[in-house]
């Protein structure tokens, strides 16, 4: 429309100029037409610049939308593999909001320069539909990520509680074993003392029975000492050596 008007004004200026004597100054009408022509040319140049800028912005939006689609696919794959982070989804959501704002600005710019038509609106609606689909997909993926994060946190808490329970049970077991080892040592010591206190007899037959009794007490005491030592009561080591020597001496 601007181009047609420029052509019309240029033609009118030429026709008016042709009616004048070359020695006579241009009339005000011709000057007005020249000014209007210059303004229209300037306006047409600005319009072309805005139209080019609009196309460049549209191309940039399409590239960014393709990037978002790719990132959404990558995020979905990460969710399936259990490696997705909520920050990934948040970044994509911000990009979607940013593009939504740029599309709105593009519509306003199209209104301002008078190029908004049915085809343009159809294209804008298509872009908005794609953006909405991406937004819905991201929202779904966010829920999946948050659900998995809660599950992982719950599992970690369960593992931590089980670990604490196991450590507590191990500690109690160690205490029990230590106590049992000490009891075995004391039982062995008691049996060794009983063996030491077996009365001496003079009659040979009785003496053999008494000695057998002593050896049995010593051997049982030695068994207890060895069990005590095996369970960590290291004081039993010296008693084992001493008792073996005592058994061999008898």
Short mmCIF file of C-alpha atoms in Angstrom, two decimals, residues 5-198:
data_model
loop_
_atom_site.label_atom_id
_atom_site.label_comp_id
_atom_site.label_asym_id
_atom_site.label_seq_id
_atom_site.Cartn_x
_atom_site.Cartn_y
_atom_site.Cartn_z
CA UNK A 5 1.04 5.66 -2.69
CA UNK A 6 4.68 6.61 -3.23
CA UNK A 7 4.37 5.92 -6.94
CA UNK A 8 1.16 8.00 -7.19
CA UNK A 9 2.70 10.98 -5.40
CA UNK A 10 5.85 10.80 -7.50
CA UNK A 11 3.78 10.85 -10.67
CA UNK A 12 1.71 13.80 -9.44
CA UNK A 13 4.84 15.76 -8.54
CA UNK A 14 6.29 15.14 -12.00
CA UNK A 15 3.09 16.28 -13.72
CA UNK A 16 2.88 19.48 -11.68
CA UNK A 17 6.52 20.23 -12.22
CA UNK A 18 6.03 19.87 -15.98
CA UNK A 19 3.43 22.64 -16.04
CA UNK A 20 5.79 25.31 -14.69
CA UNK A 21 8.29 27.61 -16.28
CA UNK A 22 11.82 26.44 -15.36
CA UNK A 23 12.62 29.99 -14.24
CA UNK A 24 9.75 30.15 -11.81
CA UNK A 25 10.17 28.81 -8.26
CA UNK A 26 8.26 25.66 -7.51
CA UNK A 27 4.80 26.24 -6.17
CA UNK A 28 3.85 25.32 -2.56
CA UNK A 29 1.78 22.43 -3.90
CA UNK A 30 4.82 20.85 -5.51
CA UNK A 31 6.90 21.36 -2.38
CA UNK A 32 4.19 19.74 -0.25
CA UNK A 33 4.08 16.78 -2.61
CA UNK A 34 7.85 16.45 -2.44
CA UNK A 35 7.81 16.51 1.35
CA UNK A 36 5.03 13.93 1.53
CA UNK A 37 6.90 11.78 -0.97
CA UNK A 38 10.07 11.96 1.12
CA UNK A 39 8.15 11.08 4.28
CA UNK A 40 6.50 8.13 2.58
CA UNK A 41 9.84 6.88 1.32
CA UNK A 42 11.24 7.12 4.83
CA UNK A 43 8.15 5.37 6.23
CA UNK A 44 8.45 2.67 3.59
CA UNK A 45 12.11 2.12 4.49
CA UNK A 46 11.24 1.82 8.19
CA UNK A 47 8.41 -0.56 7.34
CA UNK A 48 10.77 -2.77 5.35
CA UNK A 49 13.26 -2.79 8.26
CA UNK A 50 10.53 -3.77 10.70
CA UNK A 51 9.30 -6.48 8.36
CA UNK A 52 12.83 -7.90 8.05
CA UNK A 53 13.28 -7.75 11.82
CA UNK A 54 9.96 -9.55 12.26
CA UNK A 55 11.05 -12.35 9.93
CA UNK A 56 14.38 -12.67 11.72
CA UNK A 57 12.61 -12.88 15.08
CA UNK A 58 10.22 -15.49 13.72
CA UNK A 59 13.16 -17.55 12.44
CA UNK A 60 14.85 -17.27 15.85
CA UNK A 61 11.66 -18.40 17.61
CA UNK A 62 11.36 -21.44 15.33
CA UNK A 63 14.98 -22.42 16.05
CA UNK A 64 14.45 -22.01 19.79
CA UNK A 65 11.25 -24.06 19.63
CA UNK A 66 13.14 -26.86 17.85
CA UNK A 67 15.78 -26.71 20.59
CA UNK A 68 13.11 -26.99 23.29
CA UNK A 69 11.56 -30.00 21.56
CA UNK A 70 14.98 -31.69 21.50
CA UNK A 71 15.64 -30.85 25.16
CA UNK A 72 12.23 -32.23 26.13
CA UNK A 73 13.05 -35.52 24.39
CA UNK A 74 16.40 -35.67 26.20
CA UNK A 75 14.69 -34.98 29.52
CA UNK A 76 12.15 -37.76 28.90
CA UNK A 77 15.01 -40.18 28.20
CA UNK A 78 16.79 -39.09 31.39
CA UNK A 79 13.59 -39.65 33.38
CA UNK A 80 13.33 -43.19 32.01
CA UNK A 81 16.97 -43.82 32.95
CA UNK A 82 16.51 -42.31 36.42
CA UNK A 83 19.09 -39.58 35.75
CA UNK A 84 16.81 -36.56 35.32
CA UNK A 85 17.11 -33.46 37.47
CA UNK A 86 14.28 -31.09 38.29
CA UNK A 87 16.49 -28.14 37.31
CA UNK A 88 16.49 -29.44 33.72
CA UNK A 89 12.70 -29.26 33.58
CA UNK A 90 12.67 -25.82 35.22
CA UNK A 91 15.09 -24.46 32.61
CA UNK A 92 12.91 -25.74 29.77
CA UNK A 93 9.82 -24.20 31.42
CA UNK A 94 11.60 -20.83 31.56
CA UNK A 95 12.49 -21.13 27.87
CA UNK A 96 8.85 -21.88 27.01
CA UNK A 97 7.67 -18.82 28.97
CA UNK A 98 10.30 -16.69 27.23
CA UNK A 99 9.19 -17.81 23.77
CA UNK A 100 5.55 -17.25 24.72
CA UNK A 101 6.40 -13.65 25.52
CA UNK A 102 8.32 -13.23 22.27
CA UNK A 103 5.37 -14.57 20.24
CA UNK A 104 3.04 -12.09 21.98
CA UNK A 105 5.47 -9.27 21.15
CA UNK A 106 5.62 -10.50 17.55
CA UNK A 107 1.82 -10.30 17.28
CA UNK A 108 1.82 -6.73 18.60
CA UNK A 109 4.56 -5.76 16.15
CA UNK A 110 2.57 -7.28 13.27
CA UNK A 111 -0.47 -5.23 14.29
CA UNK A 112 1.66 -2.09 14.41
CA UNK A 113 3.01 -2.48 10.87
CA UNK A 114 -0.24 -3.80 9.44
CA UNK A 115 0.94 -7.20 8.27
CA UNK A 116 -1.21 -9.34 10.54
CA UNK A 117 -3.49 -11.44 8.36
CA UNK A 118 -5.21 -14.83 8.42
CA UNK A 119 -2.09 -16.73 7.37
CA UNK A 120 0.01 -14.95 9.96
CA UNK A 121 -2.53 -15.66 12.71
CA UNK A 122 -2.70 -19.34 11.70
CA UNK A 123 1.07 -19.55 12.03
CA UNK A 124 1.00 -17.85 15.46
CA UNK A 125 -1.75 -20.20 16.65
CA UNK A 126 0.32 -23.17 15.48
CA UNK A 127 3.36 -21.95 17.43
CA UNK A 128 1.26 -21.44 20.55
CA UNK A 129 -0.21 -24.93 20.20
CA UNK A 130 3.26 -26.47 19.98
CA UNK A 131 4.37 -24.46 23.01
CA UNK A 132 1.34 -25.61 24.99
CA UNK A 133 2.05 -29.25 24.12
CA UNK A 134 5.65 -28.83 25.27
CA UNK A 135 4.51 -27.14 28.49
CA UNK A 136 2.12 -29.99 29.28
CA UNK A 137 4.83 -32.58 28.61
CA UNK A 138 7.26 -30.75 30.89
CA UNK A 139 4.64 -30.57 33.66
CA UNK A 140 4.11 -34.34 33.38
CA UNK A 141 7.85 -34.98 33.47
CA UNK A 142 8.20 -32.69 36.50
CA UNK A 143 5.68 -34.80 38.39
CA UNK A 144 7.55 -37.98 37.45
CA UNK A 145 10.88 -36.49 38.53
CA UNK A 146 9.46 -35.29 41.86
CA UNK A 147 7.85 -38.69 42.47
CA UNK A 148 11.13 -40.50 41.78
CA UNK A 149 13.02 -38.02 43.95
CA UNK A 150 10.62 -38.70 46.83
CA UNK A 151 11.02 -42.45 46.30
CA UNK A 152 14.82 -42.14 46.30
CA UNK A 153 14.73 -40.00 49.44
CA UNK A 154 12.42 -42.49 51.15
CA UNK A 155 14.70 -45.37 50.17
CA UNK A 156 17.74 -43.50 51.46
CA UNK A 157 15.96 -42.88 54.77
CA UNK A 158 15.00 -46.56 54.98
CA UNK A 159 18.57 -47.64 54.25
CA UNK A 160 19.91 -45.20 56.84
CA UNK A 161 17.49 -46.55 59.46
CA UNK A 162 18.40 -50.15 58.59
CA UNK A 163 22.08 -49.27 58.81
CA UNK A 164 21.56 -47.74 62.25
CA UNK A 165 19.61 -50.82 63.37
CA UNK A 166 22.34 -53.16 62.10
CA UNK A 167 25.06 -51.14 63.80
CA UNK A 168 23.09 -51.18 67.04
CA UNK A 169 22.55 -54.93 66.80
CA UNK A 170 26.24 -55.48 66.03
CA UNK A 171 27.23 -53.39 69.02
CA UNK A 172 24.88 -55.34 71.27
CA UNK A 173 26.20 -58.59 69.84
CA UNK A 174 29.77 -57.50 70.44
CA UNK A 175 28.88 -56.65 74.02
CA UNK A 176 27.19 -60.01 74.43
CA UNK A 177 30.16 -61.85 72.93
CA UNK A 178 32.57 -59.89 75.10
CA UNK A 179 30.52 -60.69 78.16
CA UNK A 180 30.30 -64.34 77.14
CA UNK A 181 34.06 -64.46 76.54
CA UNK A 182 34.66 -63.12 80.02
CA UNK A 183 32.22 -65.64 81.49
CA UNK A 184 34.07 -68.45 79.70
CA UNK A 185 37.36 -67.18 81.07
CA UNK A 186 35.97 -67.04 84.59
CA UNK A 187 34.47 -70.51 84.22
CA UNK A 188 37.83 -71.83 83.04
CA UNK A 189 39.57 -70.16 85.94
CA UNK A 190 37.09 -71.67 88.36
CA UNK A 191 37.66 -75.15 86.91
CA UNK A 192 41.43 -74.67 87.04
CA UNK A 193 41.17 -73.64 90.69
CA UNK A 194 39.05 -76.69 91.42
CA UNK A 195 41.72 -78.84 89.75
CA UNK A 196 44.41 -77.22 91.89
CA UNK A 197 42.38 -77.94 95.03
CA UNK A 198 41.77 -81.63 94.39
#
